[in-house]
Short mmCIF file of C-alpha atoms and ligand atoms in Angstrom, two decimals:
data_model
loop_
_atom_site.label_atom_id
_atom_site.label_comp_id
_atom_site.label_asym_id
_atom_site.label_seq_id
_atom_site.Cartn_x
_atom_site.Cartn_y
_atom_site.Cartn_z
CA UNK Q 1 0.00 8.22 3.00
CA UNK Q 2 2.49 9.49 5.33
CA UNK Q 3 5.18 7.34 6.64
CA UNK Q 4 4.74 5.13 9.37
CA UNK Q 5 7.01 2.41 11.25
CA UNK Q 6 6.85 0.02 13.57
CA UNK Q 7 8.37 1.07 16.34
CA UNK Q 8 9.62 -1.93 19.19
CA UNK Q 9 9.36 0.01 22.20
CA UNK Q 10 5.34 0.76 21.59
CA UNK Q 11 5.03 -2.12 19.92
CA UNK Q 12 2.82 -0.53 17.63
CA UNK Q 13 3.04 1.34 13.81
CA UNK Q 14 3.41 5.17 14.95
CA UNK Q 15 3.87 8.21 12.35
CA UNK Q 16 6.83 8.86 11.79
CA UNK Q 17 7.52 12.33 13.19
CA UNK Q 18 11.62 13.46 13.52
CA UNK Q 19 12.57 15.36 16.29
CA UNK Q 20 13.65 18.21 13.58
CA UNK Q 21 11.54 19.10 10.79
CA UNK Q 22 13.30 17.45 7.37
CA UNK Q 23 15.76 15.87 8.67
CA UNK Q 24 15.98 11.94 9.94
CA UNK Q 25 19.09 11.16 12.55
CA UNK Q 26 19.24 7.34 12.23
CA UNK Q 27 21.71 4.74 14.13
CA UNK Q 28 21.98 1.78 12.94
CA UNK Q 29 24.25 -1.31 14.66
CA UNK Q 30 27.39 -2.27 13.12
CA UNK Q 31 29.44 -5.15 12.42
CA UNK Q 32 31.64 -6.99 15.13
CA UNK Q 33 34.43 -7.26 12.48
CA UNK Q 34 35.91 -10.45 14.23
CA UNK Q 35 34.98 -12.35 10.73
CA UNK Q 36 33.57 -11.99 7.76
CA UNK Q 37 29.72 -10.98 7.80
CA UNK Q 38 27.15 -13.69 6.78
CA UNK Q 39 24.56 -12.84 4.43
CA UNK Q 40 22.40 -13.35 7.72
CA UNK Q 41 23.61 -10.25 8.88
CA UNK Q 42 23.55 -8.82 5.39
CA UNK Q 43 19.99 -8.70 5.50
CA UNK Q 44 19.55 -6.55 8.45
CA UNK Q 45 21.87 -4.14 6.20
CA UNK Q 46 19.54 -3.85 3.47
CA UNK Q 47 16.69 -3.61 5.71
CA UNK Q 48 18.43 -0.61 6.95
CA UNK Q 49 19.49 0.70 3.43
CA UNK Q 50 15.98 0.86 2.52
CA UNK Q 51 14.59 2.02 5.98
CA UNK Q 52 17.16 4.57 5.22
CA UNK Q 53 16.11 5.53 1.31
CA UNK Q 54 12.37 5.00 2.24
CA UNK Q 55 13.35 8.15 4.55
CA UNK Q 56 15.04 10.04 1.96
CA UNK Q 57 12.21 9.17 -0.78
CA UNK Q 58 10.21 10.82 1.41
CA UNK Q 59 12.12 14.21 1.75
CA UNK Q 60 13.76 13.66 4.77
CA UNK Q 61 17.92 14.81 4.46
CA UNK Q 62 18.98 11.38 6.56
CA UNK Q 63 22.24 11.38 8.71
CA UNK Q 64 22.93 7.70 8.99
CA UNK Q 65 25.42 6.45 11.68
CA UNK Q 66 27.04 2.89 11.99
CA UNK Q 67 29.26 2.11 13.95
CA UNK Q 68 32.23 -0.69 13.71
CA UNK Q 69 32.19 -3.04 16.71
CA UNK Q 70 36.17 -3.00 17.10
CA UNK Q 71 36.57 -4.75 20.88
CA UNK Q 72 34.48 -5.14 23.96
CA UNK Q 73 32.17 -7.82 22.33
CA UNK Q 74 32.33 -10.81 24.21
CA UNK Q 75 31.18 -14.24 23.11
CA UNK Q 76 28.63 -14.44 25.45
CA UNK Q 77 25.92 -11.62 26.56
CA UNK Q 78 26.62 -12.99 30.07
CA UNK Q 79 29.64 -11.01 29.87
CA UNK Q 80 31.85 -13.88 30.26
CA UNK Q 81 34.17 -15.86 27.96
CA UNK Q 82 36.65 -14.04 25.25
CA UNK Q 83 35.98 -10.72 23.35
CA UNK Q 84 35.31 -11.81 19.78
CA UNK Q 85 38.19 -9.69 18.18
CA UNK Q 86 40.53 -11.10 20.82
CA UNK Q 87 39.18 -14.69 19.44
CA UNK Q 88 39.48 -13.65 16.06
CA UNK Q 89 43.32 -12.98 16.04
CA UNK Q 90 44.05 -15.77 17.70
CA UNK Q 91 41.73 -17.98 14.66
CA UNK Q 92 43.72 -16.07 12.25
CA UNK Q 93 47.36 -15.39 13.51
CA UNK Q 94 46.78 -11.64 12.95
CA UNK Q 95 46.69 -9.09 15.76
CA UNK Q 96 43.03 -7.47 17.01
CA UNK Q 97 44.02 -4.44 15.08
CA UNK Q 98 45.04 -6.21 11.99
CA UNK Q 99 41.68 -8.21 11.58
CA UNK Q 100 39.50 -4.91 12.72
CA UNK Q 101 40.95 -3.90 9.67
CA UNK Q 102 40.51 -6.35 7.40
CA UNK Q 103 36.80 -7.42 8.30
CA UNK Q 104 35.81 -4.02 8.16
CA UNK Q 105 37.07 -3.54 4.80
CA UNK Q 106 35.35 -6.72 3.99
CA UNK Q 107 31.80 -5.62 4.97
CA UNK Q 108 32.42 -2.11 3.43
CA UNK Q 109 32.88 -4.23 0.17
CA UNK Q 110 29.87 -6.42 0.50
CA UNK Q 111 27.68 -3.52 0.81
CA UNK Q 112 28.76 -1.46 -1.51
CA UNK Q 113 28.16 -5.05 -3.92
CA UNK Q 114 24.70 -5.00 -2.34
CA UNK Q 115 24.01 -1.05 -3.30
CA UNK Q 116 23.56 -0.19 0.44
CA UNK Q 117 24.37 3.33 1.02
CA UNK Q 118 27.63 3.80 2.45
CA UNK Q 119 26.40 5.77 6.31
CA UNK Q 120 27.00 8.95 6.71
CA UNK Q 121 29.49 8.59 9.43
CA UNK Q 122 31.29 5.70 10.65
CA UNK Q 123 32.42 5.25 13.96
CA UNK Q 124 34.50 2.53 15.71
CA UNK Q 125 34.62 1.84 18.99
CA UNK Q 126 38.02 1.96 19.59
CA UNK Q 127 38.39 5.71 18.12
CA UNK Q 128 35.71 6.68 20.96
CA UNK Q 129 37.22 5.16 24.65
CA UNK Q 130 37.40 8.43 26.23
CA UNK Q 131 33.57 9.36 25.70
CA UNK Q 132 32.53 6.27 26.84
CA UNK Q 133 34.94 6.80 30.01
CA UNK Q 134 33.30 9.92 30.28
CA UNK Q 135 29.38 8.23 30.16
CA UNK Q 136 30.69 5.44 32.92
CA UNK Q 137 31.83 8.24 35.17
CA UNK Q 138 28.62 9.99 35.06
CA UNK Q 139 26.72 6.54 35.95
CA UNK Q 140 29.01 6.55 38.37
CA UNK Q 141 28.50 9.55 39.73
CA UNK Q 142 24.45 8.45 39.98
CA UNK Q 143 24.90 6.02 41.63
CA UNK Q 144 24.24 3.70 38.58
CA UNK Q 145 27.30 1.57 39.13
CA UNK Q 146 28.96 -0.86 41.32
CA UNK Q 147 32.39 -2.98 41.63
CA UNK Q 148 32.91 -6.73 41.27
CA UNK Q 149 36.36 -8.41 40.60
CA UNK Q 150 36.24 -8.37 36.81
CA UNK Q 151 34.70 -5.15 36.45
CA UNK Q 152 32.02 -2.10 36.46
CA UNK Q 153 28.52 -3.04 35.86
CA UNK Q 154 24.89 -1.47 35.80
CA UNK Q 155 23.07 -1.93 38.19
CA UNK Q 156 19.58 -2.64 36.65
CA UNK Q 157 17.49 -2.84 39.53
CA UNK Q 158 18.09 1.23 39.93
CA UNK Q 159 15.71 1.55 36.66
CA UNK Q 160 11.85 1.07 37.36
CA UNK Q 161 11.34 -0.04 33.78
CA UNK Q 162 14.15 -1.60 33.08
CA UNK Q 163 13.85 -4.08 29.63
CA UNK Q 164 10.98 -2.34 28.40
CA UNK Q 165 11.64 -2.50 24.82
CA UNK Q 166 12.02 -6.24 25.51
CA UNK Q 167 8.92 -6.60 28.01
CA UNK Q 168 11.15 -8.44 30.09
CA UNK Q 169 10.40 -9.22 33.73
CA UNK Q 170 13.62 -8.03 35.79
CA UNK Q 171 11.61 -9.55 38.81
CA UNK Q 172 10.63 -12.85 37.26
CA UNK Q 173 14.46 -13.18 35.96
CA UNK Q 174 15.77 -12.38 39.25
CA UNK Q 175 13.73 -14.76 41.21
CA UNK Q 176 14.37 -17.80 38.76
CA UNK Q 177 18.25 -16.37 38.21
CA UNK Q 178 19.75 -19.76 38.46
CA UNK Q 179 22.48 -19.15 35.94
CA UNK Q 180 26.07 -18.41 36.50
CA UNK Q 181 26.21 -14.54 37.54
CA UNK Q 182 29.53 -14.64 39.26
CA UNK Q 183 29.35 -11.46 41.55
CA UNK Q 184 26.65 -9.83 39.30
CA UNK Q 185 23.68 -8.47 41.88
CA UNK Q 186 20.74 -8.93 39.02
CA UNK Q 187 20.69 -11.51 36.24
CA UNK Q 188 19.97 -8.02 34.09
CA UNK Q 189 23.31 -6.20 35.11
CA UNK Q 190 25.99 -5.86 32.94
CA UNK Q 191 29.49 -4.91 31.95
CA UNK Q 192 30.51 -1.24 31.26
CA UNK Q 193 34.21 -1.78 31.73
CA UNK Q 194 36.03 -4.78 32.14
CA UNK Q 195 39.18 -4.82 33.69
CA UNK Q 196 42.05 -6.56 31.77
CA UNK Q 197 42.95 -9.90 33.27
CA UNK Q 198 45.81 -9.96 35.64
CA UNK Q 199 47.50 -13.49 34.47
CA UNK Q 200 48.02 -11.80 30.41
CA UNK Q 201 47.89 -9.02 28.32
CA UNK Q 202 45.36 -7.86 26.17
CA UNK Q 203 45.88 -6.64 22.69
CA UNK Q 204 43.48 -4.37 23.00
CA UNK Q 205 43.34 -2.31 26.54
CA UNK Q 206 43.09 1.24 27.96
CA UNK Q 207 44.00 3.14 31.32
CA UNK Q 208 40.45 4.03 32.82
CA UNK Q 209 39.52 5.60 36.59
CA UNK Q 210 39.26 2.00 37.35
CA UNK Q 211 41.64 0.49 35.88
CA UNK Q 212 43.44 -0.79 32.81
CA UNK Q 213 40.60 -2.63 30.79
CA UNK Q 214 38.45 -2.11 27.88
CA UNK Q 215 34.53 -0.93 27.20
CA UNK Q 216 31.77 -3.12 27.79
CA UNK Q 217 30.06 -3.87 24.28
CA UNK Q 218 26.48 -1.95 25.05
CA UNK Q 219 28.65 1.81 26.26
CA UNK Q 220 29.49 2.24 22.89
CA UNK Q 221 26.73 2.40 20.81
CA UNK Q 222 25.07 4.75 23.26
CA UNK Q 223 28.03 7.18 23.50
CA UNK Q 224 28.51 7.48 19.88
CA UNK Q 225 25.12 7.88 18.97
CA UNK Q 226 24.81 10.69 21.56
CA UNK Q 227 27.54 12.18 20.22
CA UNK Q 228 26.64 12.19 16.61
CA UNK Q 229 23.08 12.44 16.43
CA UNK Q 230 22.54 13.92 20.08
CA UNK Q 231 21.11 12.87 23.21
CA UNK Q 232 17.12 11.77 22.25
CA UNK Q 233 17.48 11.33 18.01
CA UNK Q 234 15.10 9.82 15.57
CA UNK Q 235 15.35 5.88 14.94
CA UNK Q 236 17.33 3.24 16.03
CA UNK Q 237 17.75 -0.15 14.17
CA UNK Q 238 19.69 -3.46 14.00
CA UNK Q 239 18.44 -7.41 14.17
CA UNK Q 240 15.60 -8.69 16.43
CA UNK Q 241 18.51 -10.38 18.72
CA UNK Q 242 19.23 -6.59 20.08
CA UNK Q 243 16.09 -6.14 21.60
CA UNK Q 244 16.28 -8.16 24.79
CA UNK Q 245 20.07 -7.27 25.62
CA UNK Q 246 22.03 -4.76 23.70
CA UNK Q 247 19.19 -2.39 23.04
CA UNK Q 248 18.23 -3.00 26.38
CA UNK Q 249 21.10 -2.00 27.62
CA UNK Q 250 21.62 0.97 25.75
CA UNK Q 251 18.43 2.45 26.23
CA UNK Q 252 19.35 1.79 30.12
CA UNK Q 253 22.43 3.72 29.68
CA UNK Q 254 20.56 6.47 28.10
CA UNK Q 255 18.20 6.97 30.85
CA UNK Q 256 21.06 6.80 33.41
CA UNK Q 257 22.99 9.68 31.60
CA UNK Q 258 21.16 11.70 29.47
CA UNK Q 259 17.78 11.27 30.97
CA UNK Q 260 16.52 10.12 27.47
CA UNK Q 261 15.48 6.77 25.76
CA UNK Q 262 17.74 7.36 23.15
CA UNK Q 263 15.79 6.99 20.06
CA UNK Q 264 12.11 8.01 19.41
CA UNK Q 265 11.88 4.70 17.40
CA UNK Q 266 13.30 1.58 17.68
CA UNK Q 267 13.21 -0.70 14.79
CA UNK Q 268 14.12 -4.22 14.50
CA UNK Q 269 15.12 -6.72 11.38
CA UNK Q 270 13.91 -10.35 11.56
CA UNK Q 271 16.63 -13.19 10.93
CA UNK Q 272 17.61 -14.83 7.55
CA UNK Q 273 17.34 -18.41 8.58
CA UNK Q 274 19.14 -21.88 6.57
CA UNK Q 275 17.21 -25.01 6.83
CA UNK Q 276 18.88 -26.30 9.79
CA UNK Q 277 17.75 -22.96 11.91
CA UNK Q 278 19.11 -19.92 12.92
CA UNK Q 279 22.28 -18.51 10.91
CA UNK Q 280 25.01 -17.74 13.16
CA UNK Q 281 29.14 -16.92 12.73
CA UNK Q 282 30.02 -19.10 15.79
CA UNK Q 283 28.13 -22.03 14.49
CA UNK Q 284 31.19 -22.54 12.28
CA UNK Q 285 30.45 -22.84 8.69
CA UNK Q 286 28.44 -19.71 7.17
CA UNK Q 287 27.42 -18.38 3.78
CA UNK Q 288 29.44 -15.08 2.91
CA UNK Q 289 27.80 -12.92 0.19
CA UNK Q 290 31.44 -14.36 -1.82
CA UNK Q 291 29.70 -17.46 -0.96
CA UNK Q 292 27.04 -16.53 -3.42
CA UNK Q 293 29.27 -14.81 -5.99
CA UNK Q 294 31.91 -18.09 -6.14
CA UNK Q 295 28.30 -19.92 -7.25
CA UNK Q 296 27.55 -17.36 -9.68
CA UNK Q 297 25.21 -15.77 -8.29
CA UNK Q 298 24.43 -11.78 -8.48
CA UNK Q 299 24.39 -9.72 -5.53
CA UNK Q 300 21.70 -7.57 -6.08
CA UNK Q 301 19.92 -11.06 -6.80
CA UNK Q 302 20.12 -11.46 -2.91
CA UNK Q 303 18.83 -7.98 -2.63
CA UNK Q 304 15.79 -8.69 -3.97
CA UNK Q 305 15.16 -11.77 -2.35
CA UNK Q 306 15.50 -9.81 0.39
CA UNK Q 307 13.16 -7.43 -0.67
CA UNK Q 308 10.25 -10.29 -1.32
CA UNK Q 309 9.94 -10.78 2.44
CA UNK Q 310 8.98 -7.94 4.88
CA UNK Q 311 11.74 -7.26 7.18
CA UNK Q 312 8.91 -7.74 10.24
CA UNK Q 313 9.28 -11.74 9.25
CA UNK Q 314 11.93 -14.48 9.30
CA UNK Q 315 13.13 -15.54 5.79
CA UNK Q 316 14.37 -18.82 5.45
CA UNK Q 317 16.89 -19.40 2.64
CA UNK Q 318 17.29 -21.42 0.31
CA UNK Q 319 19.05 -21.61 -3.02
CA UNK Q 320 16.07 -22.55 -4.95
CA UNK Q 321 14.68 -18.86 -3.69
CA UNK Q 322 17.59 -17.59 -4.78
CA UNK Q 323 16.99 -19.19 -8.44
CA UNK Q 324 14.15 -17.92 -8.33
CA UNK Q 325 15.42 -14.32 -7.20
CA UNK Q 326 18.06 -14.88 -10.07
CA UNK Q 327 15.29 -15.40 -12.75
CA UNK Q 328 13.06 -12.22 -11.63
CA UNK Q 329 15.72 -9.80 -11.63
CA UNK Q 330 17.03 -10.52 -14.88
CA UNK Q 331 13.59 -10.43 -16.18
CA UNK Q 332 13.28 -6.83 -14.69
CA UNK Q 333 16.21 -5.42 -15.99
CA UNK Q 334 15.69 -7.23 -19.50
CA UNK Q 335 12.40 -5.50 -19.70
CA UNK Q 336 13.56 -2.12 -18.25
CA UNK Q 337 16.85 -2.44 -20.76
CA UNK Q 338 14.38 -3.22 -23.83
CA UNK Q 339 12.14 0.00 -23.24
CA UNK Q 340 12.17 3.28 -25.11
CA UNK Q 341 14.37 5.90 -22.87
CA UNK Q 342 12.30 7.11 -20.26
CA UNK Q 343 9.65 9.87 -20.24
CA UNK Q 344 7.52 10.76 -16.75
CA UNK Q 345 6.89 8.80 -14.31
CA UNK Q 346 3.13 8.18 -13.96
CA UNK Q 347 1.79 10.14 -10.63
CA UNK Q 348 -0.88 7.34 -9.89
CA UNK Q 349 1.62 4.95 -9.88
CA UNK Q 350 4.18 6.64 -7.54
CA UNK Q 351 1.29 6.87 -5.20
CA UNK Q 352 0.35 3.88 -5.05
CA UNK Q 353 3.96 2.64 -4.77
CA UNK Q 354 4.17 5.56 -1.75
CA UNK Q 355 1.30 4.33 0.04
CA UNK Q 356 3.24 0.87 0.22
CA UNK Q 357 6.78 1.35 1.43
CA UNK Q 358 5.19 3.99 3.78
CA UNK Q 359 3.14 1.50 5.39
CA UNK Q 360 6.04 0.04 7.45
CA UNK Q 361 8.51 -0.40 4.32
CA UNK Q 362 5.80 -3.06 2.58
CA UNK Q 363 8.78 -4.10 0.28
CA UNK Q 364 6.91 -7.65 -0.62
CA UNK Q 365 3.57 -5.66 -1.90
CA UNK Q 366 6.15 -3.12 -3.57
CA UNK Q 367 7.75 -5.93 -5.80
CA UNK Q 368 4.34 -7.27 -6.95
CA UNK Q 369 3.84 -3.48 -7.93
CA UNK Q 370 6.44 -3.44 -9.64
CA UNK Q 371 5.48 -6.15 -11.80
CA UNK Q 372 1.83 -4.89 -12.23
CA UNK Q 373 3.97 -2.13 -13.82
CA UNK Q 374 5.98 -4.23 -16.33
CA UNK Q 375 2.51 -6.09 -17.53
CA UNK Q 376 0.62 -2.69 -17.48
CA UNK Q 377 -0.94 -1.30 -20.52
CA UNK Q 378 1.08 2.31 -20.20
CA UNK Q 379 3.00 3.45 -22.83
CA UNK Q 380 7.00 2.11 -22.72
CA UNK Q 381 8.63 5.08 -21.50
CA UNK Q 382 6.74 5.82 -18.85
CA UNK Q 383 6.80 2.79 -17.65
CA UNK Q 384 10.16 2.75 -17.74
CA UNK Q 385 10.00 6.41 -15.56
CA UNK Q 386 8.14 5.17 -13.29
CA UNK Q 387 10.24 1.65 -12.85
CA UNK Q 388 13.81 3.71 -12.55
CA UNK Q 389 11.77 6.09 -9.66
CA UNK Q 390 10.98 3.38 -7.72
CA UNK Q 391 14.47 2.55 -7.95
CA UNK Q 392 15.35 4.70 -5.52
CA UNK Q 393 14.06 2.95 -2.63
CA UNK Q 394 14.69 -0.67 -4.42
CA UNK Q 395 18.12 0.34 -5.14
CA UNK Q 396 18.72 -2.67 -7.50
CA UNK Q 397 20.67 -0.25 -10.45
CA UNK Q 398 17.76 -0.70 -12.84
CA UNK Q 399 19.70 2.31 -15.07
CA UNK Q 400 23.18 0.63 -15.02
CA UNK Q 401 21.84 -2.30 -16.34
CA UNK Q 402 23.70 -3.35 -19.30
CA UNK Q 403 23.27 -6.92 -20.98
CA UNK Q 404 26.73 -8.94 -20.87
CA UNK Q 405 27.77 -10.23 -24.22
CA UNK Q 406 28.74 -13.23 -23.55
CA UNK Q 407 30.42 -15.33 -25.90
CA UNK Q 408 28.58 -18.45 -27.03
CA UNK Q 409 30.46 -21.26 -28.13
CA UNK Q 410 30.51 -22.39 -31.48
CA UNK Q 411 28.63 -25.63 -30.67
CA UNK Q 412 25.95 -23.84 -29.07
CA UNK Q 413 25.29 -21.28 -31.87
CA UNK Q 414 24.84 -24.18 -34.09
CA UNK Q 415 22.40 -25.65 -31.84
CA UNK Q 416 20.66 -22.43 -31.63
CA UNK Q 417 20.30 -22.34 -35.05
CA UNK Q 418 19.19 -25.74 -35.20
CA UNK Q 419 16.36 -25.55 -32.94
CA UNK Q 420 15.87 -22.15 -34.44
CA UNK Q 421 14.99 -24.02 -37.98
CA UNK Q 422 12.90 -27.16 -36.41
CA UNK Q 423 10.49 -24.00 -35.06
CA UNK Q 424 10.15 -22.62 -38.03
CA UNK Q 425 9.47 -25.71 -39.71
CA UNK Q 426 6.75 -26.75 -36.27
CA UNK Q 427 9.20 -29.82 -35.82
CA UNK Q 428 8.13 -29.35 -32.28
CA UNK Q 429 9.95 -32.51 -31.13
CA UNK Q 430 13.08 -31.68 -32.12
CA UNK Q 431 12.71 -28.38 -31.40
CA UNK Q 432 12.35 -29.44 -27.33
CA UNK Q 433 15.16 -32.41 -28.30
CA UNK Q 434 17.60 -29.35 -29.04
CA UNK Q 435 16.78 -26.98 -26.20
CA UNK Q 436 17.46 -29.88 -23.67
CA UNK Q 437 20.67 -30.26 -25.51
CA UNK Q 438 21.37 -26.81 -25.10
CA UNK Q 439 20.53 -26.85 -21.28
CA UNK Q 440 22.54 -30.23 -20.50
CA UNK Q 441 25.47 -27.79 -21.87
CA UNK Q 442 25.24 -24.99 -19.14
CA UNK Q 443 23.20 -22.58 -21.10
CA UNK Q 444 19.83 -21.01 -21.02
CA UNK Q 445 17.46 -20.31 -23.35
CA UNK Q 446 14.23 -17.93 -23.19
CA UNK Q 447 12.21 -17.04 -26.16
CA UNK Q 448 11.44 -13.45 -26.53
CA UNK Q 449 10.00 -11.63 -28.97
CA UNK Q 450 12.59 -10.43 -30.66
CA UNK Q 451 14.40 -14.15 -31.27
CA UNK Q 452 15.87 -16.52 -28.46
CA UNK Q 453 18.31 -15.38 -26.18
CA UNK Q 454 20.64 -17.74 -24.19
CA UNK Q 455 22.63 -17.47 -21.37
CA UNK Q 456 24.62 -19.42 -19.09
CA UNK Q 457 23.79 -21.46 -16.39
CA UNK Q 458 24.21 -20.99 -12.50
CA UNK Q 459 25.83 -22.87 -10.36
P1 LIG R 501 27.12 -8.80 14.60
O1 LIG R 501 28.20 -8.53 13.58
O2 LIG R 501 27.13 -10.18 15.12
O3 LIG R 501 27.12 -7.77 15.70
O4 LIG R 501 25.72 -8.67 13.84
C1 LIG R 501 25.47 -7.66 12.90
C2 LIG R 501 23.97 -7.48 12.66
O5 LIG R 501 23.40 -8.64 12.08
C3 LIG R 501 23.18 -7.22 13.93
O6 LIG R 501 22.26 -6.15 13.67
C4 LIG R 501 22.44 -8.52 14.19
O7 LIG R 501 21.23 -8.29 14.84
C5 LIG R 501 22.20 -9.00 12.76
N1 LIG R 501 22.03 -10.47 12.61
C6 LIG R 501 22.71 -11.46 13.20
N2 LIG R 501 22.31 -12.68 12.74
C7 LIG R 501 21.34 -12.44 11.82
C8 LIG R 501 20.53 -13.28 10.97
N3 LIG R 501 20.63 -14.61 10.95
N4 LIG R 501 19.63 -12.66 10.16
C9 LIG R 501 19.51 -11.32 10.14
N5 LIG R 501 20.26 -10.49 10.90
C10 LIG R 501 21.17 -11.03 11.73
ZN1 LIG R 502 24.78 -1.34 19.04
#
């Protein structure tokens, strides 16, 4: 089967043609590197890193663009209230510049722990003022734009079908528009430059044709993916929260400027969600991916709970999934580890695993695959082929794989042994008597064929 996506703005699963023949340009959202990222946000990542390898499994030579949301990012989409990164230093004592720096180096470390791809390019906002300049000007020049006090916006109402990825009703919005808009004409409209406030200074802040200011958040990601993928490209991803706003906008943008919508497909990532609802960095406390790793936890054991759920879904976490996650993994690369060194991977088998992630990255019906596999009758090694191709899309370093030795205490060995003997000799009761011993000390134990093996406990 050949690939196929769901793609927002048709709101339907299209073919995936590119625009050039073998090749896939692909923007994805960054990170607003005000704070660390949550693993929330994580998971739109990996749904991009395999969107991403998917696209390269398939022969396609991707060029993968994400940007770093460096200032213009304001708390609310209203555009009101404080840019983020402004926020941030003032949270942290640090200057804007000083925690761009630091937050982006922290989500360049958590994906490279998750085995996401690093993009091709990166590209910060702050690196790329006069090209967004340059995009304003041309709305400008359209007759796009207008003034207010605090700013240039976009005037909405100038585009017919306006929030189309979004099905939003500009009309219905404007007649119930009973929120604050200040001296916004449409509910809709928004910031492409703000102008610096006249009672302090900004950290961050540029000379313009308008004024001293900064970018409105929604400029940049159109500007820099014109410039590094060109005008119309391929796909365009990030969460399910883009669609109504920030995709919106951009895609407004687009067809103010370039005459385009951008991106032939638009593809969105569902939310992680904790039991108390929707994960989010300004609701105060969050889970980090160090978050997991301080518990003992694996990152690539996140991965593949990621992996279980389509990205098209919400997946609410919890840490009994991730237990569960935990287990499966270590099964896999137990059973991968134990197999004779790989021969060919079996062709029926990479088809069928083909026709899955090609019908819209089916990642939950690719795992259960992948476990067919491991209980299949096939001989060791190909089995073991076939696991480490699939790999390539999973990405959860099957080959790396090495057991840990860890040391076992003294105590524990004896234990072992003990409950080792009482099987031999069917003392079935003591046998269980010593394995709860051994678990109410932190460790582990699963019987495999070649002896027990324990290891220690989580959390
Ligand atoms: P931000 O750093 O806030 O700009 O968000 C980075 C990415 O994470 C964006 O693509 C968001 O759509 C996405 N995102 C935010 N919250 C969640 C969540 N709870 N689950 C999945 N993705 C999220
Ligand atoms: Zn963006």
């Amino acid at each position: 089967m050949k690939l196929h996506l769901f793609d927002t703005y048709t709101r339907a699963v299209r073919e995936f043609i590119p625009i050039r023949p073998g090749a896939a340009g692909m923007y994805a959202c960054g990170p607003t590197v005000y704070d660390y990222a949550h693993i929330g946000n994580l998971r739109t990542y990996i749904f991009e890193d395999i969107l991403r390898r998917v696209l390269e499994y398939n022969g396609f030579a991707v060029r993968h663009v994400m940007n770093i949301t460096d200032v213009g990012h304001l708390v609310s989409d209203a555009d009101t209230g404080e840019d983020k990164m402004e926020k941030g230093a003032k949270r942290t004592g640090l200057s804007a510049w000083e925690i761009a720096r630091r937050y982006t180096e922290a989500f360049q470390s958590d994906i490279k722990a998750l085995n996401i791809l690093e993009p091709t390019i990166w590209c910060r906002a702050t690196d790329h003022i006069p090209e967004q300049i340059r995009d304003i000007e041309t709305m400008e020049q359209k007759g796009f734009t207008y003034r207010t006090a605090d700013g240039i916006y976009f005037d909405t109402s100038r585009l017919p079908d306006y929030g189309h990825l979004a099905r939003l009703d500009a009309a219905g919005l404007q007649a119930g528009a009973r929120v604050e808009q200040g001296e916004k004409r449409h509910p809709t409209d928004f910031a492409l430059w703000k102008f610096s406030p006249p009672d302090s200074i900004r950290q961050m802040e540029w000379d313009s044709p308008w004024g001293k200011g900064f970018p409105g958040w929604h400029i940049e990601c159109s500007a820099m993916s014109a410039k590094y993928l060109g005008e119309q490209f391929d796909i365009h991803c990030g969460g399910k929260d883009h669609i109504p706003v920030h995709h919106s906008n951009e895609i407004a943008q687009a067809e103010a400027c370039y005459g385009t919508r951008l991106a032939n497909y638009w593809l969105h990532g569902y939310f992680l969600e904790l039991d108390q609802g929707k994960m989010a960095k300004s609701a105060g406390e969050f889970l980090r991916l160090q978050s997991l790793s301080d518990r003992g936890y694996d990152p690539l054991a996140y991965r593949y709970l990621c992996l279980t759920a389509h990205y098209r879904g919400d997946l609410k976490f919890t840490w009994e999934s991730l237990d569960g996650a935990t287990t499966a993994l270590a099964r896999l690369r137990n059973a991968c580890h134990d197999w004779a060194a790989p021969g060919v991977p079996d062709p029926e088998w990479l088809g069928r695993f083909l026709d899955l992630i090609n019908d819209d990255l089916n990642t939950p019906r690719a795992v259960a695959l992948v476990w067919e596999l491991v209980h299949s009758q096939i001989s060791e090694s190909t089995r073991k082929a076939t696991l480490l191709h699939f790999d390539q899309v999973l990405g959860l370093k099957l080959a790396e794989w090495q057991p840990v030795e860890e040391i076992i205490p003294e105590a524990i060995q004896a234990l072992i042994l003990a409950r080792d003997l009482a099987r031999g000799e069917k003392r079935w009761q003591d046998a269980d008597a010593l394995r709860g011993e051994i678990a109410a000390a932190g460790y582990t134990l699963e019987d495999t064929p070649s002896g027990s093996r324990v290891q220690r406990s989580r959390r």
